[in-house]
PDB file of C-alpha atoms and ligand atoms in Angstrom:
ATOM      1  CA  MET A  16       4.899  -6.708 -23.814  1.00 88.00           C
ATOM      2  CA  THR A  17       1.209  -6.123 -25.025  1.00 95.00           C
ATOM      3  CA  PRO A  18      -1.674  -3.728 -23.867  1.00 94.00           C
ATOM      4  CA  ASP A  19      -3.530  -7.896 -23.535  1.00 95.00           C
ATOM      5  CA  ALA A  20      -0.244  -9.232 -21.718  1.00 96.00           C
ATOM      6  CA  ARG A  21      -0.075  -6.746 -20.080  1.00 98.00           C
ATOM      7  CA  PHE A  22      -3.592  -6.968 -18.342  1.00 98.00           C
ATOM      8  CA  ASP A  23      -3.050 -10.388 -17.765  1.00 98.00           C
ATOM      9  CA  GLU A  24       0.429  -9.624 -16.145  1.00 98.00           C
ATOM     10  CA  ALA A  25      -2.009  -7.323 -13.549  1.00 98.00           C
ATOM     11  CA  ALA A  26      -4.938  -9.551 -13.769  1.00 98.00           C
ATOM     12  CA  ARG A  27      -2.108 -12.813 -11.792  1.00 98.00           C
ATOM     13  CA  THR A  28      -0.460 -10.079  -9.661  1.00 98.00           C
ATOM     14  CA  LEU A  29      -3.446  -8.687  -8.078  1.00 98.00           C
ATOM     15  CA  ALA A  30      -4.859 -12.202  -8.113  1.00 98.00           C
ATOM     16  CA  ALA A  31      -2.410 -12.905  -5.744  1.00 98.00           C
ATOM     17  CA  ALA A  32      -2.621 -10.035  -3.714  1.00 98.00           C
ATOM     18  CA  GLU A  33      -4.010 -10.019  -0.018  1.00 98.00           C
ATOM     19  CA  ARG A  34      -3.993  -6.207   0.607  1.00 98.00           C
ATOM     20  CA  VAL A  35      -4.763  -4.226  -1.593  1.00 99.00           C
ATOM     21  CA  VAL A  36      -4.256  -0.141  -1.273  1.00 99.00           C
ATOM     22  CA  ALA A  37      -6.189   2.074  -4.619  1.00 99.00           C
ATOM     23  CA  LEU A  38      -5.103   5.467  -4.261  1.00 99.00           C
ATOM     24  CA  SER A  39      -7.200   7.481  -6.220  1.00 99.00           C
ATOM     25  CA  GLY A  40      -7.462  10.930  -8.392  1.00 98.00           C
ATOM     26  CA  ALA A  41      -9.860  13.014 -10.147  1.00 98.00           C
ATOM     27  CA  GLY A  42      -9.457  10.744 -13.595  1.00 98.00           C
ATOM     28  CA  ILE A  43     -11.504   7.883 -11.525  1.00 98.00           C
ATOM     29  CA  SER A  44     -14.319   9.788 -11.307  1.00 98.00           C
ATOM     30  CA  ALA A  45     -14.450  12.141 -14.857  1.00 98.00           C
ATOM     31  CA  GLU A  46     -16.660   9.041 -16.142  1.00 98.00           C
ATOM     32  CA  SER A  47     -19.292   9.769 -13.706  1.00 98.00           C
ATOM     33  CA  GLY A  48     -19.027  13.656 -15.524  1.00 97.00           C
ATOM     34  CA  VAL A  49     -16.426  15.032 -12.849  1.00 98.00           C
ATOM     35  CA  PRO A  50     -14.250  17.701 -14.312  1.00 97.00           C
ATOM     36  CA  THR A  51     -10.355  17.128 -13.391  1.00 98.00           C
ATOM     37  CA  PHE A  52      -8.063  19.704 -12.754  1.00 98.00           C
ATOM     38  CA  ARG A  53      -5.302  19.823 -14.849  1.00 96.00           C
ATOM     39  CA  GLU A  54      -6.340  18.394 -18.827  1.00 95.00           C
ATOM     40  CA  SER A  55      -8.153  20.377 -21.255  1.00 94.00           C
ATOM     41  CA  GLY A  56     -11.132  21.380 -19.614  1.00 94.00           C
ATOM     42  CA  GLY A  57      -9.973  21.169 -16.166  1.00 97.00           C
ATOM     43  CA  LEU A  58     -10.943  22.930 -13.666  1.00 97.00           C
ATOM     44  CA  TRP A  59      -7.236  24.978 -13.213  1.00 97.00           C
ATOM     45  CA  GLU A  60      -8.096  25.867 -16.593  1.00 97.00           C
ATOM     46  CA  GLU A  61     -11.056  28.054 -15.253  1.00 96.00           C
ATOM     47  CA  TYR A  62     -10.379  28.982 -11.860  1.00 97.00           C
ATOM     48  CA  ARG A  63      -6.713  30.489 -10.466  1.00 97.00           C
ATOM     49  CA  ILE A  64      -5.391  28.683  -8.012  1.00 97.00           C
ATOM     50  CA  GLU A  65      -4.476  31.031  -5.235  1.00 98.00           C
ATOM     51  CA  GLU A  66      -7.773  32.724  -5.896  1.00 98.00           C
ATOM     52  CA  VAL A  67     -10.191  29.513  -4.958  1.00 98.00           C
ATOM     53  CA  ALA A  68      -8.168  26.883  -3.246  1.00 98.00           C
ATOM     54  CA  THR A  69      -5.489  28.563  -0.993  1.00 98.00           C
ATOM     55  CA  PRO A  70      -4.712  29.911   2.484  1.00 98.00           C
ATOM     56  CA  GLU A  71      -4.904  33.548   1.807  1.00 98.00           C
ATOM     57  CA  ALA A  72      -7.823  33.221  -0.544  1.00 98.00           C
ATOM     58  CA  LEU A  73      -9.613  31.863   2.333  1.00 97.00           C
ATOM     59  CA  ALA A  74      -8.275  34.723   5.238  1.00 97.00           C
ATOM     60  CA  GLY A  75      -8.462  37.378   1.526  1.00 97.00           C
ATOM     61  CA  ASN A  76     -12.122  36.601  -0.149  1.00 98.00           C
ATOM     62  CA  PRO A  77     -13.610  34.001   1.773  1.00 98.00           C
ATOM     63  CA  ARG A  78     -16.684  34.119  -0.274  1.00 98.00           C
ATOM     64  CA  LYS A  79     -15.186  33.571  -3.077  1.00 98.00           C
ATOM     65  CA  VAL A  80     -13.041  30.409  -2.027  1.00 98.00           C
ATOM     66  CA  TRP A  81     -17.440  29.374  -0.661  1.00 98.00           C
ATOM     67  CA  GLU A  82     -18.726  29.982  -4.164  1.00 98.00           C
ATOM     68  CA  PHE A  83     -16.088  27.626  -6.129  1.00 98.00           C
ATOM     69  CA  TYR A  84     -16.780  25.082  -3.227  1.00 98.00           C
ATOM     70  CA  GLU A  85     -20.577  26.031  -4.199  1.00 98.00           C
ATOM     71  CA  MET A  86     -20.395  25.250  -7.341  1.00 98.00           C
ATOM     72  CA  ARG A  87     -18.993  22.369  -6.668  1.00 98.00           C
ATOM     73  CA  ARG A  88     -21.083  20.701  -4.728  1.00 98.00           C
ATOM     74  CA  GLN A  89     -24.421  21.653  -6.897  1.00 98.00           C
ATOM     75  CA  ASN A  90     -22.041  20.101  -9.649  1.00 97.00           C
ATOM     76  CA  MET A  91     -22.184  16.794  -7.567  1.00 97.00           C
ATOM     77  CA  GLN A  92     -26.533  17.271  -6.796  1.00 97.00           C
ATOM     78  CA  SER A  93     -26.952  15.390 -10.723  1.00 96.00           C
ATOM     79  CA  VAL A  94     -23.578  12.876  -9.964  1.00 98.00           C
ATOM     80  CA  GLU A  95     -24.027   9.183  -9.937  1.00 98.00           C
ATOM     81  CA  PRO A  96     -20.874   6.801  -8.911  1.00 98.00           C
ATOM     82  CA  ASN A  97     -19.747   4.608 -12.860  1.00 99.00           C
ATOM     83  CA  PRO A  98     -18.879   1.146 -13.107  1.00 99.00           C
ATOM     84  CA  GLY A  99     -14.798   2.627 -11.544  1.00 99.00           C
ATOM     85  CA  HIS A 100     -16.432   4.385  -8.477  1.00 99.00           C
ATOM     86  CA  VAL A 101     -17.932   0.204  -8.077  1.00 99.00           C
ATOM     87  CA  ALA A 102     -15.385  -2.007  -9.731  1.00 99.00           C
ATOM     88  CA  LEU A 103     -13.373  -0.805  -6.675  1.00 99.00           C
ATOM     89  CA  ALA A 104     -15.918  -1.474  -4.000  1.00 98.00           C
ATOM     90  CA  GLU A 105     -16.431  -4.718  -4.905  1.00 98.00           C
ATOM     91  CA  LEU A 106     -12.641  -5.650  -4.818  1.00 98.00           C
ATOM     92  CA  GLU A 107     -13.694  -5.835  -0.991  1.00 98.00           C
ATOM     93  CA  THR A 108     -15.434  -9.056  -1.572  1.00 98.00           C
ATOM     94  CA  LEU A 109     -12.376 -10.548  -3.332  1.00 98.00           C
ATOM     95  CA  PHE A 110      -9.862  -9.623  -0.493  1.00 98.00           C
ATOM     96  CA  GLU A 111      -8.526  -9.220   2.733  1.00 95.00           C
ATOM     97  CA  GLU A 112      -8.319  -6.021   3.158  1.00 98.00           C
ATOM     98  CA  VAL A 113      -9.023  -3.025   0.344  1.00 98.00           C
ATOM     99  CA  THR A 114      -8.022   0.329   1.312  1.00 99.00           C
ATOM    100  CA  ILE A 115      -9.245   3.578  -0.646  1.00 99.00           C
ATOM    101  CA  VAL A 116      -6.516   6.353  -0.489  1.00 99.00           C
ATOM    102  CA  THR A 117      -8.575   8.784  -2.905  1.00 99.00           C
ATOM    103  CA  GLN A 118      -7.748  12.024  -3.416  1.00 98.00           C
ATOM    104  CA  ASN A 119     -11.279  13.405  -4.265  1.00 98.00           C
ATOM    105  CA  ILE A 120     -12.989  15.391  -2.269  1.00 98.00           C
ATOM    106  CA  ASP A 121     -16.765  13.577  -3.828  1.00 98.00           C
ATOM    107  CA  GLY A 122     -17.499  11.394  -1.590  1.00 98.00           C
ATOM    108  CA  LEU A 123     -18.475   9.271  -4.949  1.00 98.00           C
ATOM    109  CA  HIS A 124     -16.037   6.117  -3.465  1.00 99.00           C
ATOM    110  CA  GLN A 125     -18.312   5.601  -0.242  1.00 98.00           C
ATOM    111  CA  ARG A 126     -21.515   6.209  -2.481  1.00 98.00           C
ATOM    112  CA  ALA A 127     -20.205   3.179  -4.665  1.00 98.00           C
ATOM    113  CA  GLY A 128     -20.587   0.909  -1.583  1.00 98.00           C
ATOM    114  CA  SER A 129     -16.296   1.383  -1.141  1.00 98.00           C
ATOM    115  CA  THR A 130     -16.426   1.036   3.136  1.00 98.00           C
ATOM    116  CA  ARG A 131     -12.255   2.364   3.622  1.00 98.00           C
ATOM    117  CA  VAL A 132     -12.261   5.250   2.624  1.00 99.00           C
ATOM    118  CA  LEU A 133      -9.535   7.166   2.925  1.00 99.00           C
ATOM    119  CA  GLU A 134      -9.576  10.983   2.514  1.00 98.00           C
ATOM    120  CA  VAL A 135      -6.357  12.832   2.539  1.00 98.00           C
ATOM    121  CA  HIS A 136      -7.836  15.555   0.502  1.00 98.00           C
ATOM    122  CA  GLY A 137     -11.193  16.363   3.315  1.00 98.00           C
ATOM    123  CA  SER A 138     -14.944  16.164   1.987  1.00 98.00           C
ATOM    124  CA  LEU A 139     -16.764  18.873   0.236  1.00 98.00           C
ATOM    125  CA  TRP A 140     -19.144  16.945   2.262  1.00 98.00           C
ATOM    126  CA  LYS A 141     -17.887  18.504   5.578  1.00 98.00           C
ATOM    127  CA  ALA A 142     -17.141  21.988   7.533  1.00 98.00           C
ATOM    128  CA  LYS A 143     -15.412  22.842  10.337  1.00 98.00           C
ATOM    129  CA  CYS A 144     -14.049  26.402  11.940  1.00 98.00           C
ATOM    130  CA  LEU A 145     -12.058  28.619  10.118  1.00 97.00           C
ATOM    131  CA  GLU A 146     -10.606  29.925  13.221  1.00 96.00           C
ATOM    132  CA  GLY A 147     -10.535  25.892  15.203  1.00 93.00           C
ATOM    133  CA  CYS A 148     -13.094  26.409  17.808  1.00 97.00           C
ATOM    134  CA  GLY A 149     -13.640  22.918  17.353  1.00 96.00           C
ATOM    135  CA  ALA A 150     -16.801  23.519  16.011  1.00 98.00           C
ATOM    136  CA  ARG A 151     -17.213  21.101  12.547  1.00 98.00           C
ATOM    137  CA  ARG A 152     -19.872  20.349  10.758  1.00 98.00           C
ATOM    138  CA  ASP A 153     -20.263  16.681   9.264  1.00 98.00           C
ATOM    139  CA  PRO A 154     -22.592  16.148   6.986  1.00 97.00           C
ATOM    140  CA  PHE A 155     -22.992  19.937   6.338  1.00 98.00           C
ATOM    141  CA  PRO A 156     -25.695  19.507   3.474  1.00 95.00           C
ATOM    142  CA  TRP A 157     -25.531  21.752   0.073  1.00 96.00           C
ATOM    143  CA  PRO A 158     -26.993  24.264   0.077  1.00 97.00           C
ATOM    144  CA  ALA A 159     -24.842  26.171   2.105  1.00 97.00           C
ATOM    145  CA  SER A 160     -27.735  28.507   3.882  1.00 95.00           C
ATOM    146  CA  GLN A 161     -25.858  31.548   3.809  1.00 96.00           C
ATOM    147  CA  ILE A 162     -21.481  32.429   1.917  1.00 96.00           C
ATOM    148  CA  PRO A 163     -19.201  32.147   3.961  1.00 98.00           C
ATOM    149  CA  PRO A 164     -21.413  30.280   6.208  1.00 98.00           C
ATOM    150  CA  PRO A 165     -21.202  31.598  10.454  1.00 98.00           C
ATOM    151  CA  CYS A 166     -19.370  29.420  12.804  1.00 98.00           C
ATOM    152  CA  GLU A 167     -21.574  29.657  16.553  1.00 96.00           C
ATOM    153  CA  CYS A 168     -17.661  31.171  18.032  1.00 98.00           C
ATOM    154  CA  GLY A 169     -18.509  34.168  15.728  1.00 97.00           C
ATOM    155  CA  SER A 170     -16.027  33.361  13.075  1.00 98.00           C
ATOM    156  CA  ILE A 171     -16.973  31.518  10.152  1.00 98.00           C
ATOM    157  CA  LEU A 172     -17.078  27.722   8.834  1.00 98.00           C
ATOM    158  CA  ARG A 173     -14.675  26.851   6.003  1.00 98.00           C
ATOM    159  CA  PRO A 174     -14.534  23.629   3.595  1.00 98.00           C
ATOM    160  CA  GLU A 175     -12.857  21.197   4.867  1.00 98.00           C
ATOM    161  CA  VAL A 176     -10.505  20.349   1.895  1.00 98.00           C
ATOM    162  CA  VAL A 177      -6.718  20.874   1.802  1.00 98.00           C
ATOM    163  CA  LEU A 178      -5.882  23.823   0.231  1.00 98.00           C
ATOM    164  CA  PHE A 179      -2.436  24.266  -1.380  1.00 97.00           C
ATOM    165  CA  GLY A 180       0.024  24.679   1.280  1.00 96.00           C
ATOM    166  CA  GLU A 181      -1.894  23.551   4.050  1.00 98.00           C
ATOM    167  CA  MET A 182      -0.506  19.996   5.391  1.00 97.00           C
ATOM    168  CA  LEU A 183      -2.331  17.084   4.886  1.00 98.00           C
ATOM    169  CA  PRO A 184      -4.821  15.652   7.748  1.00 98.00           C
ATOM    170  CA  THR A 185      -2.809  13.935  10.151  1.00 98.00           C
ATOM    171  CA  ASP A 186      -3.945  10.628  11.237  1.00 98.00           C
ATOM    172  CA  VAL A 187      -4.895  10.206   7.290  1.00 98.00           C
ATOM    173  CA  PHE A 188      -2.203  10.747   6.265  1.00 98.00           C
ATOM    174  CA  GLU A 189      -1.138   7.953   8.528  1.00 98.00           C
ATOM    175  CA  GLU A 190      -3.348   5.814   8.283  1.00 98.00           C
ATOM    176  CA  ALA A 191      -2.505   5.832   4.732  1.00 98.00           C
ATOM    177  CA  THR A 192       0.774   4.981   4.172  1.00 98.00           C
ATOM    178  CA  SER A 193       0.943   2.260   7.156  1.00 98.00           C
ATOM    179  CA  ARG A 194      -2.576   1.184   5.459  1.00 98.00           C
ATOM    180  CA  ALA A 195       0.141   1.206   1.761  1.00 98.00           C
ATOM    181  CA  VAL A 196       3.797  -0.676   3.109  1.00 98.00           C
ATOM    182  CA  ARG A 197       1.513  -3.129   4.252  1.00 98.00           C
ATOM    183  CA  ALA A 198      -0.214  -4.259   0.833  1.00 98.00           C
ATOM    184  CA  ASP A 199       1.147  -6.879  -1.273  1.00 98.00           C
ATOM    185  CA  VAL A 200      -0.775  -4.641  -3.995  1.00 98.00           C
ATOM    186  CA  ALA A 201      -0.479  -0.440  -4.993  1.00 99.00           C
ATOM    187  CA  LEU A 202      -3.523   0.260  -7.715  1.00 99.00           C
ATOM    188  CA  VAL A 203      -2.934   4.033  -8.803  1.00 99.00           C
ATOM    189  CA  VAL A 204      -6.523   5.302 -10.545  1.00 99.00           C
ATOM    190  CA  GLY A 205      -7.085   8.694 -13.014  1.00 98.00           C
ATOM    191  CA  THR A 206      -3.824  10.877 -10.966  1.00 98.00           C
ATOM    192  CA  SER A 207      -1.507  12.511 -12.445  1.00 98.00           C
ATOM    193  CA  SER A 208       0.741  11.945  -9.589  1.00 98.00           C
ATOM    194  CA  VAL A 209       1.417  15.657  -9.691  1.00 98.00           C
ATOM    195  CA  VAL A 210       0.757  15.914  -6.394  1.00 97.00           C
ATOM    196  CA  TRP A 211       2.500  15.566  -2.880  1.00 97.00           C
ATOM    197  CA  PRO A 212       2.518  13.658  -0.884  1.00 98.00           C
ATOM    198  CA  ALA A 213      -0.260  11.845  -2.033  1.00 98.00           C
ATOM    199  CA  ALA A 214       1.996  10.850  -5.458  1.00 98.00           C
ATOM    200  CA  GLY A 215       4.433   9.176  -2.873  1.00 98.00           C
ATOM    201  CA  ILE A 216       1.442   6.465  -1.358  1.00 98.00           C
ATOM    202  CA  PRO A 217       2.192   4.258  -4.192  1.00 98.00           C
ATOM    203  CA  LEU A 218       6.150   4.789  -4.258  1.00 98.00           C
ATOM    204  CA  ALA A 219       5.444   3.919  -0.567  1.00 98.00           C
ATOM    205  CA  ALA A 220       3.528   0.850  -1.542  1.00 99.00           C
ATOM    206  CA  GLN A 221       6.877  -0.325  -3.492  1.00 98.00           C
ATOM    207  CA  SER A 222       9.791   0.085  -1.692  1.00 98.00           C
ATOM    208  CA  ALA A 223       7.747  -1.881   1.155  1.00 98.00           C
ATOM    209  CA  GLY A 224       7.309  -4.671  -1.341  1.00 98.00           C
ATOM    210  CA  ALA A 225       3.895  -4.291  -3.169  1.00 98.00           C
ATOM    211  CA  ILE A 226       3.300  -3.820  -7.051  1.00 98.00           C
ATOM    212  CA  VAL A 227       2.194  -1.074  -8.249  1.00 99.00           C
ATOM    213  CA  ILE A 228      -0.535  -1.294 -11.160  1.00 99.00           C
ATOM    214  CA  GLU A 229      -1.004   2.429 -13.357  1.00 98.00           C
ATOM    215  CA  VAL A 230      -4.684   2.576 -14.809  1.00 99.00           C
ATOM    216  CA  ASN A 231      -5.123   5.703 -16.971  1.00 98.00           C
ATOM    217  CA  PRO A 232      -5.577   6.823 -20.413  1.00 98.00           C
ATOM    218  CA  GLU A 233      -2.610   8.868 -20.851  1.00 98.00           C
ATOM    219  CA  ALA A 234       1.970   8.216 -18.767  1.00 98.00           C
ATOM    220  CA  THR A 235       2.137  10.593 -16.233  1.00 98.00           C
ATOM    221  CA  GLU A 236       4.821  11.625 -14.014  1.00 94.00           C
ATOM    222  CA  LEU A 237       5.693   8.537 -11.755  1.00 98.00           C
ATOM    223  CA  THR A 238       4.361   5.758 -14.636  1.00 98.00           C
ATOM    224  CA  GLU A 239       8.177   4.972 -15.130  1.00 98.00           C
ATOM    225  CA  ARG A 240       8.654   4.599 -11.923  1.00 98.00           C
ATOM    226  CA  PHE A 241       5.162   1.506 -11.642  1.00 98.00           C
ATOM    227  CA  ASP A 242       5.211  -1.410 -12.063  1.00 98.00           C
ATOM    228  CA  ILE A 243       2.131  -2.448 -14.587  1.00 98.00           C
ATOM    229  CA  SER A 244       0.649   0.143 -16.694  1.00 98.00           C
ATOM    230  CA  LEU A 245      -2.534  -0.270 -17.843  1.00 98.00           C
ATOM    231  CA  ARG A 246      -3.698   2.839 -19.883  1.00 98.00           C
ATOM    232  CA  GLY A 247      -8.047   3.309 -20.936  1.00 98.00           C
ATOM    233  CA  PRO A 248      -9.799   5.224 -18.841  1.00 98.00           C
ATOM    234  CA  ALA A 249     -10.620   3.374 -15.408  1.00 99.00           C
ATOM    235  CA  GLY A 250     -14.645   2.846 -15.972  1.00 98.00           C
ATOM    236  CA  GLU A 251     -13.881   0.274 -18.433  1.00 98.00           C
ATOM    237  CA  ILE A 252      -9.915  -1.179 -16.393  1.00 98.00           C
ATOM    238  CA  LEU A 253     -11.618  -1.272 -13.723  1.00 99.00           C
ATOM    239  CA  PRO A 254     -15.021  -3.649 -14.142  1.00 98.00           C
ATOM    240  CA  ARG A 255     -12.596  -5.989 -16.516  1.00 98.00           C
ATOM    241  CA  LEU A 256      -9.895  -6.052 -13.860  1.00 98.00           C
ATOM    242  CA  TYR A 257     -12.781  -7.344 -11.393  1.00 98.00           C
ATOM    243  CA  GLU A 258     -14.284  -9.901 -13.548  1.00 98.00           C
ATOM    244  CA  ARG A 259     -10.342 -11.631 -14.198  1.00 98.00           C
ATOM    245  CA  VAL A 260      -9.591 -11.200 -10.621  1.00 98.00           C
ATOM    246  CA  ASP A 261     -12.063 -12.804  -9.575  1.00 98.00           C
ATOM    247  CA  LYS A 262     -12.453 -16.198 -12.044  1.00 98.00           C
ATOM    248  CA  LEU A 263      -8.714 -16.395 -11.602  1.00 97.00           C
ATOM    249  CA  ARG A 264      -9.513 -15.921  -7.434  1.00 96.00           C
ATOM    250  CA  ARG A 265     -12.250 -18.505  -7.512  1.00 93.00           C
ATOM    251  CA  VAL A 266      -9.973 -21.080  -9.950  1.00 89.00           C
ATOM    252  CA  ALA A 267      -7.210 -21.252  -7.286  1.00 75.00           C
TER     253      ALA A 267
HETATM  254  P1  LIG B  10      -5.193  15.644 -12.527  1.00 73.99           P
HETATM  255  O1  LIG B  10      -6.492  16.862 -13.424  1.00 73.99           O
HETATM  256  O2  LIG B  10      -3.982  16.454 -12.191  1.00 73.99           O
HETATM  257  O3  LIG B  10      -5.014  14.414 -13.315  1.00 73.99           O
HETATM  258  C1  LIG B  10      -6.143  13.834 -13.590  1.00 73.99           C
HETATM  259  C2  LIG B  10      -5.589  11.629 -14.176  1.00 73.99           C
HETATM  260  O4  LIG B  10      -6.530  11.608 -14.748  1.00 73.99           O
HETATM  261  C3  LIG B  10      -4.313  12.342 -15.559  1.00 73.99           C
HETATM  262  O5  LIG B  10      -3.061  12.042 -15.498  1.00 73.99           O
HETATM  263  C4  LIG B  10      -5.768  10.981 -16.562  1.00 73.99           C
HETATM  264  O6  LIG B  10      -5.317  10.913 -17.493  1.00 73.99           O
HETATM  265  C5  LIG B  10      -6.909  10.726 -15.766  1.00 73.99           C
HETATM  266  N1  LIG B  10      -7.824  10.243 -16.219  1.00 73.99           N
HETATM  267  C6  LIG B  10      -8.624  11.542 -16.668  1.00 73.99           C
HETATM  268  N2  LIG B  10     -10.078  10.481 -17.412  1.00 73.99           N
HETATM  269  C7  LIG B  10      -9.730   9.102 -16.964  1.00 73.99           C
HETATM  270  C8  LIG B  10     -10.577   8.155 -16.872  1.00 73.99           C
HETATM  271  N3  LIG B  10     -11.995   7.930 -17.336  1.00 73.99           N
HETATM  272  N4  LIG B  10      -9.913   6.745 -16.109  1.00 73.99           N
HETATM  273  C9  LIG B  10      -8.552   7.118 -15.805  1.00 73.99           C
HETATM  274  N5  LIG B  10      -7.577   8.189 -15.131  1.00 73.99           N
HETATM  275  C10 LIG B  10      -8.238   9.550 -16.197  1.00 73.99           C
HETATM  276  O7  LIG B  10      -6.629  15.028 -10.751  1.00 73.99           O
HETATM  277  P2  LIG B  10      -6.062  14.669 -10.058  1.00 73.99           P
HETATM  278  O8  LIG B  10      -4.199  14.494  -9.765  1.00 73.99           O
HETATM  279  O9  LIG B  10      -6.480  13.816  -9.172  1.00 73.99           O
HETATM  280  O10 LIG B  10      -6.443  18.842  -5.250  1.00 73.99           O
HETATM  281  O11 LIG B  10      -5.388  16.224  -9.092  1.00 73.99           O
HETATM  282  C11 LIG B  10      -4.480  15.910  -7.525  1.00 73.99           C
HETATM  283  C12 LIG B  10      -4.595  16.933  -6.817  1.00 73.99           C
HETATM  284  O12 LIG B  10      -4.779  18.179  -6.969  1.00 73.99           O
HETATM  285  C13 LIG B  10      -6.114  17.514  -6.339  1.00 73.99           C
HETATM  286  O13 LIG B  10      -6.556  15.920  -5.081  1.00 73.99           O
HETATM  287  C14 LIG B  10      -6.869  18.491  -5.834  1.00 73.99           C
HETATM  288  C15 LIG B  10      -6.305  19.558  -7.613  1.00 73.99           C
HETATM  289  O14 LIG B  10      -5.474  19.997  -7.074  1.00 73.99           O
HETATM  290  C16 LIG B  10      -6.406  19.983  -4.731  1.00 73.99           C
HETATM  291  O15 LIG B  10      -7.398  20.771  -4.395  1.00 73.99           O
HETATM  292  C17 LIG B  10      -5.233  20.461  -2.892  1.00 73.99           C
END
């Protein structure tokens, strides 16, 4: 099938949907200037996961972990949502239900106008007590006044993000799964689909009958399992897809 024929098929499939779920990853924010993780020049080339993104690192050297997240928060100060984020937000004008399940912690979907965003890996803009006293800071403003920031209970705060080896927030993940299994179409945008259980969300949708459309310049671990693959940057493909689907739904 030619790329144009694949695009037409994706647009027709999406236009016929009522409920849409989109799983996003770092690639959707790449065109905003936010680095991805596993590509050349990505964060996991420069930083070691064991030193900045595990519970052991947080317990052993919280300052180093906080410096990593403060660096990412600082980089976000000059970053704006791109046309890919905006196109996903605009889908809400067309469908009964649009849910964004994002692995990203940057908050760019919300800034682009998406109203139902499930952050399965947490947020750069929230912090909570390391010892679980119940204290939370939402939003946790940048910059932190002290690193690591103290908690009122005498412990310290930690970024409210999921570290490697930690469970995803149960309520958020359950909500994401229930939205996925009632979706007619699942979009998978800008993720390498190697980190589980998030990578399984589109497969849960597919098992329940949804058509899965991947948007990514590269093939991924799960491309073969998905139904339609659109190759290219999200910031180009998603606005085109939105426009085509909008037209198709007006005609119908
Ligand atoms: P990765 O860095 O693993 O993958 C980024 C994906 O985005 C790749 O498949 C790229 O081909 C694709 N990509 C690059 N530019 C793009 C563009 N303009 N439009 C669309 N796609 C583009 O990032 P994730 O899949 O998000 O978790 O990584 C998943 C998780 O691993 C992250 O949430 C993070 C990380 O370790 C935690 O920190 C827990």
